């Protein structure tokens, strides 16, 4: 939702430094001469040269094989902006002295460690694991069918990567075992045996927190819900028709099949207060077995039969004991690590690692799900020992001239985050009045997008053109069964016969969730193309097969919501996020503009023009 709302109000902004450095800015100005032919920009206390630009771009562009001379003047101006911005950040850091912050030191330590380990991994693939030519040729001969007629030369690098990947686990384990054998390591892993809560502690917690486990009254009902958003003005009339049928002896299940858009629930457990007050008032007034008259609650009309009312009470100790165990274990764990934090968990080559250091890593990396209990903590401690052995082994050899620019670049990004947090983010304020004004001005655009419920058949396209052709034939066959001569085949039976999604096929192709625009960027990235493909389909009709992500889909939209106006309370978090980002952009631009002025930055774009002219003429092919 936040992504959807943000996209509605997206505005294009140009960072202040880009405005300052744009080539148009200098078009009609008499520019001063540079202090030297290679100086592109000057500022109070320093300068940016062509050599600085080339060194910076070499680090950034080396994986792509691009060269500075192949870039446009605008791209080079952006590089100058980056370099000047870096100097402004370092100037801020010289006054702020962030190195004194423990969090900054901790982050820098991890940056350097990660760079070392990444370099070590790269070396494994390029240098340390040796793959002979004969073993690659032997692998090719055994797997020729996999390469579909490609020659050994064409697939040689691919085969090498495959064989390296196969040997890597054993190589790393042997390498680590040698490091463990040569290192002096002591372990006090008994410190990770956190005492479990006693039965008495569990029961005491239950008595002292009984209110957490109280249950309201619950109605067990059969229910048909006729949403006004789906049935429109006929919602009440359709509900009355359904009630009449049930009064005549029809079941709720059979009645629901007469109304494709109705929401049917059988023996649903509904806690008092979980729906609207109107729903509670009408349902809890019934006696067991009674059928309510049609009533409206919220945006729907209901037909309800009360099966049973379960009285209010509290969950038993046995029911909530696992929940209490989890809560108390977390509390005892925190106290245990706090009380024993200064004790030594392990040492490596005389370097002490305390229980507090370990727990900090455990909490920061959110590793609780991966390393549960005492045994899990011990596995994590051994993994940290292995990491420290590798870091120690690689530090002197890998954090060299080649890695240092990357470390410096990452450090600058971290400093920029700290600077913007202190100088911008900590000063942002979004008032309720601003939120209300924004909501009033943009109310007609603050809506939740439509969502669809679907059932579908999925057939994989396979890995070859022959597989794809067979899949398309099967999809057409399934589609004809669903849309052919009356009576058409039942969707559920076609899904069970053709669909390769085992879980949904067993449920007649029913997808359990709504399909639509999402507030989660990763979810949106994955689901949006599918959402776009089905958005134009008419509910109740089977859409034509379409291909997406290596599969063929046949989809029927069974239900679709209409766009809904967001209430202020619903829209408020998204408006606050939007206004916060807006303020951040404005304040960050002002900060950068002020820093540029204070540093007396002067750009010499004519130096870049001459540089591009020289490189262009140098790179031109000579005539034969």
Coordinates of C-alpha atoms in Angstrom, one line a residue:
X1 CA 0.0 0.0 0.0
X2 CA 2.7 2.5 0.9
X3 CA 4.4 1.8 -2.4
X4 CA 1.1 2.4 -4.2
X5 CA 0.4 5.6 -2.4
X6 CA 3.9 6.9 -2.9
X7 CA 3.7 6.1 -6.6
X8 CA 0.6 8.3 -6.8
X9 CA 2.4 11.3 -5.4
X10 CA 5.9 10.7 -6.8
X11 CA 7.6 13.9 -7.9
X12 CA 10.9 14.3 -9.7
X13 CA 13.6 16.1 -7.8
X14 CA 17.1 16.9 -8.9
X15 CA 19.8 16.9 -6.2
X16 CA 21.2 20.3 -5.5
X17 CA 24.7 19.2 -6.4
X18 CA 23.6 18.1 -9.8
X19 CA 22.0 21.5 -10.4
X20 CA 25.2 23.1 -9.3
X21 CA 27.3 21.0 -11.6
X22 CA 25.1 20.7 -14.6
X23 CA 26.7 21.7 -17.8
X24 CA 23.8 24.1 -18.6
X25 CA 24.7 26.0 -15.4
X26 CA 28.0 27.2 -17.0
X27 CA 26.7 27.8 -20.6
X28 CA 26.6 31.5 -20.4
X29 CA 29.3 32.2 -17.8
X30 CA 32.8 33.4 -18.3
X31 CA 34.6 30.6 -16.5
X32 CA 37.9 31.2 -14.6
X33 CA 41.0 29.3 -15.7
X34 CA 41.9 26.2 -13.7
X35 CA 45.1 26.4 -11.6
X36 CA 46.5 23.5 -13.6
X37 CA 45.5 21.8 -16.9
X38 CA 44.4 18.6 -15.0
X39 CA 42.3 20.3 -12.3
X40 CA 38.6 19.9 -12.7
X41 CA 37.3 21.4 -9.5
X42 CA 38.7 23.3 -6.5
X43 CA 37.4 23.8 -3.0
X44 CA 38.7 25.3 0.2
X45 CA 41.7 23.1 1.1
X46 CA 41.7 20.8 -1.9
X47 CA 41.1 20.0 -5.5
X48 CA 39.8 17.3 -7.9
X49 CA 42.0 16.3 -10.8
X50 CA 41.5 14.2 -13.9
X51 CA 43.7 11.5 -12.2
X52 CA 41.3 11.4 -9.2
X53 CA 38.4 10.9 -11.6
X54 CA 40.1 8.1 -13.5
X55 CA 41.1 6.3 -10.3
X56 CA 37.6 6.6 -8.9
X57 CA 36.0 5.3 -12.1
X58 CA 38.6 2.5 -12.5
X59 CA 37.3 1.1 -9.1
X60 CA 33.6 1.5 -10.1
X61 CA 33.8 0.4 -13.8
X62 CA 36.4 -2.4 -13.7
X63 CA 33.8 -5.1 -13.6
X64 CA 32.1 -3.7 -16.7
X65 CA 35.2 -3.0 -18.7
X66 CA 34.1 0.5 -19.5
X67 CA 36.6 3.4 -19.6
X68 CA 36.3 7.0 -18.5
X69 CA 36.9 8.2 -22.1
X70 CA 33.7 6.4 -23.2
X71 CA 31.5 8.4 -20.8
X72 CA 29.5 11.5 -21.5
X73 CA 30.3 14.9 -20.0
X74 CA 27.2 14.7 -17.8
X75 CA 28.4 11.3 -16.4
X76 CA 31.8 12.7 -15.6
X77 CA 30.2 15.7 -14.0
X78 CA 28.3 13.3 -11.7
X79 CA 31.6 11.7 -10.9
X80 CA 33.1 15.1 -9.9
X81 CA 30.0 15.6 -7.8
X82 CA 30.7 12.3 -6.0
X83 CA 34.3 13.2 -5.3
X84 CA 33.4 16.7 -4.1
X85 CA 30.6 15.2 -1.9
X86 CA 33.1 12.8 -0.4
X87 CA 35.4 15.7 0.5
X88 CA 32.5 17.5 2.2
X89 CA 31.6 14.4 4.1
X90 CA 35.2 14.0 5.3
X91 CA 35.2 17.7 6.3
X92 CA 32.0 17.0 8.4
X93 CA 33.6 13.9 9.9
X94 CA 36.8 15.8 10.9
X95 CA 34.6 18.1 13.1
X96 CA 32.2 15.4 14.2
X97 CA 34.9 12.7 14.9
X98 CA 32.5 9.7 14.4
X99 CA 35.4 7.2 15.0
X100 CA 34.7 7.7 18.7
X101 CA 31.2 6.1 18.3
X102 CA 31.3 2.4 19.2
X103 CA 28.6 1.6 16.6
X104 CA 30.8 3.2 13.9
X105 CA 33.8 1.2 15.0
X106 CA 31.7 -1.9 15.0
X107 CA 30.4 -1.3 11.5
X108 CA 33.9 -0.5 10.1
X109 CA 35.2 -3.7 11.6
X110 CA 32.6 -5.7 9.8
X111 CA 33.1 -3.9 6.5
X112 CA 36.8 -4.8 6.5
X113 CA 36.1 -8.4 7.6
X114 CA 33.5 -8.8 4.8
X115 CA 35.8 -7.4 2.2
X116 CA 38.5 -9.9 3.3
X117 CA 36.1 -12.8 3.2
X118 CA 34.8 -11.8 -0.2
X119 CA 38.3 -11.6 -1.6
X120 CA 39.1 -15.0 -0.1
X121 CA 36.0 -16.4 -1.8
X122 CA 37.0 -14.8 -5.1
X123 CA 40.5 -16.4 -4.8
X124 CA 38.9 -19.8 -4.2
X125 CA 37.2 -19.5 -7.6
X126 CA 40.1 -18.0 -9.5
X127 CA 43.3 -19.3 -7.9
X128 CA 43.2 -21.7 -4.9
X129 CA 41.0 -24.5 -6.3
X130 CA 42.8 -26.0 -9.2
X131 CA 40.8 -27.7 -11.9
X132 CA 42.8 -29.7 -14.5
X133 CA 42.1 -29.5 -18.2
X134 CA 41.6 -33.3 -18.3
X135 CA 39.0 -33.3 -15.5
X136 CA 37.0 -30.6 -17.4
X137 CA 37.3 -32.6 -20.6
X138 CA 36.1 -35.7 -18.8
X139 CA 33.1 -33.9 -17.3
X140 CA 32.2 -32.6 -20.8
X141 CA 32.3 -36.1 -22.4
X142 CA 30.1 -37.5 -19.6
X143 CA 27.5 -34.6 -20.0
X144 CA 27.5 -33.8 -23.7
X145 CA 23.7 -34.1 -23.9
X146 CA 23.3 -31.4 -21.3
X147 CA 25.2 -28.9 -23.5
X148 CA 23.0 -29.4 -26.6
X149 CA 25.7 -29.5 -29.3
X150 CA 27.9 -26.7 -27.9
X151 CA 31.6 -27.4 -28.2
X152 CA 34.0 -27.9 -25.2
X153 CA 35.6 -24.5 -25.8
X154 CA 32.2 -22.8 -25.6
X155 CA 31.3 -24.4 -22.3
X156 CA 34.8 -24.7 -20.7
X157 CA 34.4 -21.8 -18.3
X158 CA 30.9 -23.0 -17.3
X159 CA 32.3 -26.5 -16.5
X160 CA 35.1 -25.0 -14.5
X161 CA 32.7 -23.1 -12.4
X162 CA 30.6 -26.2 -11.8
X163 CA 33.6 -28.3 -10.7
X164 CA 34.9 -25.5 -8.5
X165 CA 31.5 -25.3 -6.8
X166 CA 31.6 -29.1 -6.2
X167 CA 35.0 -29.0 -4.6
X168 CA 34.6 -25.8 -2.6
X169 CA 32.9 -27.2 0.5
X170 CA 35.6 -29.8 1.0
X171 CA 38.4 -27.4 0.2
X172 CA 37.1 -24.8 2.7
X173 CA 36.6 -27.4 5.5
X174 CA 40.1 -28.7 5.0
X175 CA 41.5 -25.2 5.0
X176 CA 39.6 -24.4 8.2
X177 CA 40.7 -27.6 9.9
X178 CA 44.4 -26.6 9.3
X179 CA 43.7 -23.2 10.8
X180 CA 42.0 -24.7 13.8
X181 CA 44.8 -27.2 14.3
X182 CA 47.5 -24.4 14.2
X183 CA 45.5 -21.9 16.3
X184 CA 45.4 -21.9 20.1
X185 CA 41.7 -22.0 20.9
X186 CA 40.0 -22.3 24.3
X187 CA 36.2 -22.7 24.7
X188 CA 33.9 -22.2 27.7
X189 CA 30.7 -23.2 25.9
X190 CA 29.0 -24.2 29.2
X191 CA 28.2 -20.5 29.4
X192 CA 25.8 -21.0 26.6
X193 CA 23.7 -23.5 28.7
X194 CA 21.0 -21.0 29.8
X195 CA 18.9 -22.5 32.6
X196 CA 15.4 -23.3 31.5
X197 CA 12.4 -21.9 33.4
X198 CA 11.2 -24.2 36.1
X199 CA 7.6 -25.5 36.4
X200 CA 7.1 -23.2 39.4
X201 CA 8.2 -20.1 37.4
X202 CA 5.9 -21.1 34.5
X203 CA 2.9 -21.4 36.8
X204 CA 3.7 -18.2 38.6
X205 CA 3.9 -16.3 35.3
X206 CA 0.5 -17.8 34.3
X207 CA -1.2 -16.6 37.6
X208 CA 0.4 -13.1 37.4
X209 CA -0.5 -12.6 33.7
X210 CA -3.9 -14.3 33.5
X211 CA -5.5 -11.3 31.8
X212 CA -3.3 -12.0 28.7
X213 CA -5.0 -15.4 28.3
X214 CA -8.6 -14.4 28.8
X215 CA -11.0 -15.3 26.0
X216 CA -14.2 -13.4 25.0
X217 CA -17.4 -15.0 24.2
X218 CA -17.3 -16.8 20.8
X219 CA -20.1 -17.5 18.4
X220 CA -19.9 -20.6 16.3
X221 CA -21.9 -19.8 13.1
X222 CA -22.8 -20.7 9.6
X223 CA -22.7 -17.5 7.6
X224 CA -23.3 -16.0 4.2
X225 CA -21.9 -12.5 3.7
X226 CA -23.2 -10.4 0.8
X227 CA -20.7 -7.5 0.3
X228 CA -22.2 -4.3 -1.1
X229 CA -18.9 -3.7 -2.9
X230 CA -19.6 -7.0 -4.8
X231 CA -23.4 -7.1 -5.1
X232 CA -24.1 -3.4 -5.2
X233 CA -27.7 -2.2 -4.5
X234 CA -28.9 -5.8 -4.8
X235 CA -26.9 -7.0 -1.8
X236 CA -29.9 -6.9 0.6
X237 CA -32.3 -8.4 -1.9
X238 CA -29.9 -11.3 -2.7
X239 CA -29.4 -11.9 1.1
X240 CA -33.2 -12.0 1.6
X241 CA -33.5 -14.5 -1.3
X242 CA -30.8 -16.7 0.3
X243 CA -32.5 -16.6 3.7
X244 CA -35.8 -17.6 2.1
X245 CA -34.1 -20.7 0.5
X246 CA -32.5 -21.7 3.8
X247 CA -35.9 -21.3 5.6
X248 CA -37.3 -23.6 3.0
X249 CA -34.8 -26.3 3.8
X250 CA -31.7 -25.6 1.7
X251 CA -28.3 -25.8 3.3
X252 CA -25.9 -22.9 3.6
X253 CA -23.4 -24.8 1.4
X254 CA -26.0 -25.3 -1.4
X255 CA -27.2 -21.8 -1.1
X256 CA -23.7 -20.4 -1.4
X257 CA -23.4 -22.1 -4.7
X258 CA -26.3 -20.0 -6.1
X259 CA -24.3 -16.8 -5.4
X260 CA -20.8 -17.0 -6.8
X261 CA -19.7 -13.8 -5.1
X262 CA -21.0 -14.6 -1.6
X263 CA -18.6 -15.3 1.2
X264 CA -19.6 -18.6 2.9
X265 CA -18.3 -19.8 6.3
X266 CA -19.2 -23.1 8.0
X267 CA -18.9 -23.4 11.8
X268 CA -16.8 -20.3 11.9
X269 CA -15.6 -19.2 15.4
X270 CA -16.1 -15.5 15.8
X271 CA -14.8 -13.8 19.0
X272 CA -17.0 -11.1 20.4
X273 CA -15.6 -7.7 19.3
X274 CA -13.7 -9.1 16.3
X275 CA -16.4 -7.8 13.9
X276 CA -18.6 -4.8 14.1
X277 CA -21.0 -4.0 17.0
X278 CA -24.0 -4.5 14.7
X279 CA -22.8 -8.0 14.0
X280 CA -22.4 -8.8 17.7
X281 CA -25.7 -7.3 18.6
X282 CA -27.6 -9.4 16.0
X283 CA -25.8 -12.7 16.5
X284 CA -25.3 -12.9 20.2
X285 CA -29.0 -12.2 20.8
X286 CA -29.9 -15.5 19.0
X287 CA -30.4 -18.8 20.8
X288 CA -28.6 -22.0 19.7
X289 CA -29.9 -23.2 16.3
X290 CA -31.7 -19.9 15.5
X291 CA -31.6 -18.3 12.1
X292 CA -31.2 -14.5 12.1
X293 CA -33.2 -12.2 9.9
X294 CA -31.1 -10.5 7.2
X295 CA -29.1 -7.7 8.9
X296 CA -26.5 -5.1 7.9
X297 CA -23.2 -4.7 9.6
X298 CA -20.5 -2.5 8.0
X299 CA -20.6 -2.8 4.2
X300 CA -22.3 -6.2 4.1
X301 CA -25.6 -7.9 4.6
X302 CA -25.6 -11.2 6.5
X303 CA -27.5 -14.5 6.8
X304 CA -26.4 -16.2 10.0
X305 CA -27.4 -19.3 11.9
X306 CA -26.0 -19.6 15.5
X307 CA -24.7 -23.1 16.2
X308 CA -23.2 -22.5 19.6
X309 CA -22.0 -19.8 22.0
X310 CA -18.8 -20.5 23.8
X311 CA -18.7 -18.6 27.1
X312 CA -15.9 -16.1 28.1
X313 CA -13.1 -17.6 30.1
X314 CA -9.4 -18.1 30.1
X315 CA -7.1 -20.5 28.3
X316 CA -5.9 -23.3 30.6
X317 CA -2.3 -23.4 31.8
X318 CA -1.7 -26.5 29.6
X319 CA -2.9 -24.6 26.5
X320 CA -0.6 -21.6 27.0
X321 CA 2.3 -23.3 28.6
X322 CA 4.4 -23.3 25.3
X323 CA 3.8 -19.5 24.9
X324 CA 4.8 -18.9 28.5
X325 CA 7.9 -21.1 28.1
X326 CA 9.0 -19.0 25.0
X327 CA 8.4 -15.6 26.9
X328 CA 10.1 -16.7 30.1
X329 CA 13.0 -18.3 28.2
X330 CA 13.7 -15.0 26.4
X331 CA 13.6 -13.1 29.7
X332 CA 16.0 -15.6 31.4
X333 CA 18.3 -15.6 28.4
X334 CA 18.7 -11.8 28.5
X335 CA 19.3 -11.8 32.2
X336 CA 21.8 -14.7 31.9
X337 CA 23.9 -12.9 29.2
X338 CA 23.7 -9.6 31.1
X339 CA 24.9 -11.2 34.4
X340 CA 27.7 -13.2 32.8
X341 CA 28.6 -10.8 30.0
X342 CA 32.2 -10.2 31.1
X343 CA 33.0 -13.9 31.2
X344 CA 35.2 -15.3 28.4
X345 CA 33.4 -17.5 26.0
X346 CA 36.4 -18.4 23.9
X347 CA 39.9 -17.2 23.0
X348 CA 41.8 -17.4 19.7
X349 CA 45.5 -16.9 19.8
X350 CA 45.2 -15.2 23.1
X351 CA 42.4 -12.8 21.8
X352 CA 39.5 -12.9 24.3
X353 CA 35.9 -13.0 23.1
X354 CA 33.4 -12.3 25.9
X355 CA 29.9 -13.6 26.3
X356 CA 28.6 -10.0 25.8
X357 CA 30.4 -9.7 22.5
X358 CA 28.9 -13.0 21.3
X359 CA 25.3 -12.0 22.4
X360 CA 25.6 -8.7 20.7
X361 CA 26.5 -10.4 17.4
X362 CA 23.6 -12.8 17.9
X363 CA 21.1 -10.1 18.5
X364 CA 22.3 -7.7 15.8
X365 CA 22.3 -10.4 13.1
X366 CA 18.9 -11.6 14.0
X367 CA 20.1 -15.2 14.2
X368 CA 17.6 -16.5 16.8
X369 CA 15.6 -18.6 14.2
X370 CA 18.7 -20.2 12.8
X371 CA 20.5 -21.1 16.1
X372 CA 17.9 -22.0 18.7
X373 CA 18.7 -23.3 22.2
X374 CA 22.1 -24.2 23.7
X375 CA 23.2 -26.4 20.9
X376 CA 22.3 -23.8 18.3
X377 CA 24.3 -21.2 20.3
X378 CA 27.3 -23.5 20.4
X379 CA 27.1 -24.1 16.6
X380 CA 27.0 -20.3 16.1
X381 CA 30.0 -19.8 18.5
X382 CA 32.0 -22.4 16.4
X383 CA 31.0 -20.6 13.2
X384 CA 32.2 -17.3 14.7
X385 CA 35.5 -18.9 15.6
X386 CA 35.9 -20.2 12.0
X387 CA 35.1 -16.7 10.7
X388 CA 37.6 -15.1 13.0
X389 CA 40.3 -17.7 11.9
X390 CA 39.7 -16.8 8.3
X391 CA 39.7 -13.1 8.9
X392 CA 42.9 -13.3 10.9
X393 CA 44.5 -15.5 8.2
X394 CA 43.5 -13.3 5.3
X395 CA 43.8 -9.8 6.9
X396 CA 47.5 -9.0 6.1
X397 CA 47.3 -10.5 2.6
X398 CA 43.9 -9.3 1.4
X399 CA 43.4 -5.9 2.9
X400 CA 45.9 -4.4 0.5
X401 CA 46.0 -1.7 -2.1
X402 CA 43.4 -3.5 -4.1
X403 CA 40.9 -3.7 -1.3
X404 CA 41.5 -0.4 0.4
X405 CA 39.6 1.8 -2.1
X406 CA 36.5 -0.4 -1.6
X407 CA 36.9 -0.1 2.2
X408 CA 37.3 3.6 1.9
X409 CA 34.2 3.9 -0.3
X410 CA 32.1 1.8 2.1
X411 CA 33.3 4.0 5.0
X412 CA 32.3 7.1 3.1
X413 CA 28.8 5.7 2.6
X414 CA 28.5 5.0 6.3
X415 CA 29.7 8.5 7.2
X416 CA 27.1 9.9 4.8
X417 CA 24.3 8.0 6.5
X418 CA 25.5 9.3 9.9
X419 CA 25.7 12.9 8.6
X420 CA 22.2 12.8 7.1
X421 CA 20.8 11.2 10.2
X422 CA 22.2 13.9 12.4
X423 CA 21.9 16.9 10.1
X424 CA 18.6 16.0 8.4
X425 CA 16.6 13.0 9.7
X426 CA 16.8 14.0 13.4
X427 CA 15.3 17.4 12.5
X428 CA 12.4 16.2 10.4
X429 CA 8.9 16.8 12.0
X430 CA 5.6 15.9 10.4
X431 CA 2.7 17.3 12.3
X432 CA -0.9 16.0 12.5
X433 CA -2.0 19.3 10.9
X434 CA 0.3 18.6 7.8
X435 CA -1.1 15.1 7.5
X436 CA -4.7 16.3 7.7
X437 CA -4.1 19.0 5.1
X438 CA -2.4 16.5 2.8
X439 CA -5.3 14.1 3.2
X440 CA -7.9 16.8 2.5
X441 CA -6.1 18.0 -0.6
X442 CA -5.6 14.4 -2.0
X443 CA -8.5 12.4 -0.6
X444 CA -9.8 11.4 -4.0
X445 CA -6.4 9.8 -4.9
X446 CA -5.9 8.0 -1.6
X447 CA -7.6 4.7 -2.4
X448 CA -6.8 1.0 -1.9
X449 CA -6.3 -0.6 -5.3
X450 CA -8.6 -3.5 -6.4
X451 CA -7.7 -7.0 -5.5
X452 CA -8.8 -10.4 -7.0
X453 CA -9.4 -13.9 -5.8
X454 CA -8.5 -16.5 -8.4
X455 CA -8.3 -20.2 -9.2
X456 CA -5.8 -21.3 -11.8
X457 CA -4.0 -24.0 -13.7
X458 CA -0.3 -23.8 -14.1
X459 CA 1.7 -25.8 -16.7
X460 CA 5.5 -25.4 -16.8
X461 CA 7.2 -24.6 -20.1
X462 CA 10.1 -26.9 -19.4
X463 CA 13.7 -26.4 -20.5
X464 CA 13.5 -26.9 -24.3
X465 CA 11.4 -25.7 -27.2
X466 CA 10.0 -29.2 -27.5
X467 CA 8.9 -29.1 -23.8
X468 CA 7.4 -25.7 -24.4
X469 CA 5.4 -26.9 -27.4
X470 CA 4.0 -29.9 -25.4
X471 CA 3.1 -27.5 -22.6
X472 CA 1.2 -25.2 -24.9
X473 CA -0.7 -28.1 -26.4
X474 CA -1.7 -29.3 -22.9
X475 CA -2.8 -25.7 -22.0
X476 CA -4.9 -25.4 -25.0
X477 CA -6.5 -28.8 -24.3
X478 CA -7.3 -27.7 -20.7
X479 CA -8.6 -24.3 -21.9
X480 CA -11.0 -26.1 -24.4
X481 CA -12.3 -28.3 -21.6
X482 CA -13.1 -25.2 -19.5
X483 CA -14.7 -23.1 -22.3
X484 CA -15.9 -25.7 -24.8
X485 CA -19.4 -27.1 -25.5
X486 CA -22.0 -26.9 -22.7
X487 CA -21.6 -28.4 -20.2
X488 CA -18.0 -27.3 -19.8
X489 CA -15.7 -29.3 -17.6
X490 CA -15.5 -28.3 -13.9
X491 CA -12.6 -26.0 -13.1
X492 CA -11.6 -28.1 -10.1
X493 CA -11.4 -31.3 -12.0
X494 CA -9.3 -29.7 -14.8
X495 CA -7.0 -28.2 -12.3
X496 CA -6.5 -31.5 -10.6
X497 CA -5.8 -33.1 -14.0
X498 CA -3.5 -30.5 -15.6
X499 CA -2.1 -28.1 -13.0
X500 CA 1.5 -28.7 -11.9
X501 CA 1.0 -26.7 -8.7
X502 CA 0.3 -29.7 -6.4
X503 CA -0.9 -27.7 -3.5
X504 CA -3.5 -25.5 -5.3
X505 CA -4.5 -28.3 -7.7
X506 CA -5.6 -30.5 -4.8
X507 CA -7.9 -27.6 -3.9
X508 CA -9.4 -27.2 -7.3
X509 CA -6.9 -24.5 -8.3
X510 CA -8.0 -22.1 -5.6
X511 CA -5.3 -19.6 -4.6
X512 CA -5.7 -18.7 -0.9
X513 CA -4.6 -15.1 -1.0
X514 CA -5.8 -11.9 -2.7
X515 CA -3.8 -10.9 -5.8
X516 CA -3.2 -7.2 -6.2
X517 CA -0.8 -4.3 -5.6
X518 CA 1.2 -4.8 -2.4
X519 CA 2.9 -2.6 0.2
X520 CA 5.9 -4.9 0.3
X521 CA 8.5 -4.0 -2.4
X522 CA 9.8 -7.6 -2.7
X523 CA 6.3 -9.0 -2.8
X524 CA 5.2 -6.3 -5.3
X525 CA 8.2 -7.1 -7.5
X526 CA 7.2 -10.8 -7.7
X527 CA 3.4 -10.5 -7.9
X528 CA 2.9 -7.3 -10.0
X529 CA 3.3 -8.9 -13.5
X530 CA 0.8 -11.6 -12.6
X531 CA -1.6 -8.9 -11.1
X532 CA -1.3 -6.9 -14.3
X533 CA -2.1 -10.0 -16.4
X534 CA -5.3 -10.8 -14.6
X535 CA -6.5 -7.3 -13.8
X536 CA -8.5 -7.0 -17.0
X537 CA -10.2 -10.4 -16.8
X538 CA -13.9 -10.4 -16.2
X539 CA -14.9 -12.2 -12.9
X540 CA -16.6 -15.5 -13.5
X541 CA -15.0 -16.1 -16.9
X542 CA -12.0 -18.2 -17.7
X543 CA -9.2 -16.1 -19.2
X544 CA -7.1 -17.2 -22.2
X545 CA -3.8 -19.0 -21.4
X546 CA -0.9 -16.6 -20.9
X547 CA 2.9 -17.2 -20.3
X548 CA 4.8 -15.7 -17.4
X549 CA 7.9 -16.7 -15.6
X550 CA 8.5 -20.0 -17.4
X551 CA 4.9 -21.2 -17.0
X552 CA 1.5 -21.1 -18.8
X553 CA -1.4 -19.9 -16.7
X554 CA -5.1 -20.4 -17.2
X555 CA -6.9 -18.2 -14.7
X556 CA -10.5 -17.6 -13.6
X557 CA -11.1 -14.5 -11.4
X558 CA -13.7 -15.6 -8.8
X559 CA -14.0 -12.3 -6.9
X560 CA -12.7 -8.8 -7.2
X561 CA -12.9 -5.9 -4.8
X562 CA -13.6 -2.3 -5.9
X563 CA -11.1 0.5 -5.1
X564 CA -11.9 1.7 -1.5
X565 CA -11.5 5.2 -0.2
X566 CA -8.9 5.2 2.6
X567 CA -9.9 6.7 5.9
X568 CA -7.6 9.2 7.5
X569 CA -6.3 6.7 10.1
X570 CA -5.6 4.1 7.3
X571 CA -3.8 6.7 5.1
X572 CA -1.9 8.4 7.9
X573 CA 1.2 6.1 8.0
X574 CA 1.6 6.4 4.3
X575 CA 1.1 10.2 4.3
X576 CA 3.7 10.5 7.1
X577 CA 6.2 8.4 5.2
X578 CA 5.6 10.5 2.0
X579 CA 5.9 13.8 3.8
X580 CA 9.0 12.6 5.7
X581 CA 10.7 11.7 2.4
X582 CA 9.7 15.0 1.0
X583 CA 11.3 16.9 3.9
X584 CA 14.3 14.7 3.7
X585 CA 14.9 15.5 0.1
X586 CA 14.5 19.2 0.7
X587 CA 16.6 19.4 3.8
X588 CA 19.4 17.2 2.3
X589 CA 19.5 19.5 -0.8
X590 CA 19.8 22.5 1.4
X591 CA 22.5 20.9 3.5
X592 CA 24.5 20.1 0.4
X593 CA 24.0 23.5 -1.1
X594 CA 25.2 25.1 2.1
X595 CA 28.3 22.9 2.3
X596 CA 29.2 23.7 -1.3
X597 CA 29.0 27.4 -0.6
X598 CA 31.0 27.1 2.6
X599 CA 33.7 25.1 0.8
X600 CA 33.8 27.7 -2.0
X601 CA 33.6 25.0 -4.7
X602 CA 34.6 26.0 -8.2
X603 CA 34.2 23.8 -11.2
X604 CA 36.2 24.0 -14.5
X605 CA 34.0 22.1 -17.0
X606 CA 36.3 23.2 -19.9
X607 CA 38.9 20.7 -18.5
X608 CA 36.4 17.9 -18.9
X609 CA 35.5 19.0 -22.4
X610 CA 39.2 19.0 -23.4
X611 CA 39.7 15.6 -21.8
X612 CA 36.8 14.1 -23.7
X613 CA 38.0 15.6 -27.0
X614 CA 41.5 14.1 -26.4
X615 CA 40.2 10.7 -25.5
X616 CA 37.7 10.7 -28.4
X617 CA 40.4 11.5 -31.0
X618 CA 42.8 9.0 -29.3
X619 CA 40.3 6.2 -29.5
X620 CA 39.3 6.8 -33.1
X621 CA 40.5 4.0 -35.4
X622 CA 43.3 5.0 -37.8
X623 CA 42.8 4.9 -41.5
X624 CA 44.4 1.9 -43.3

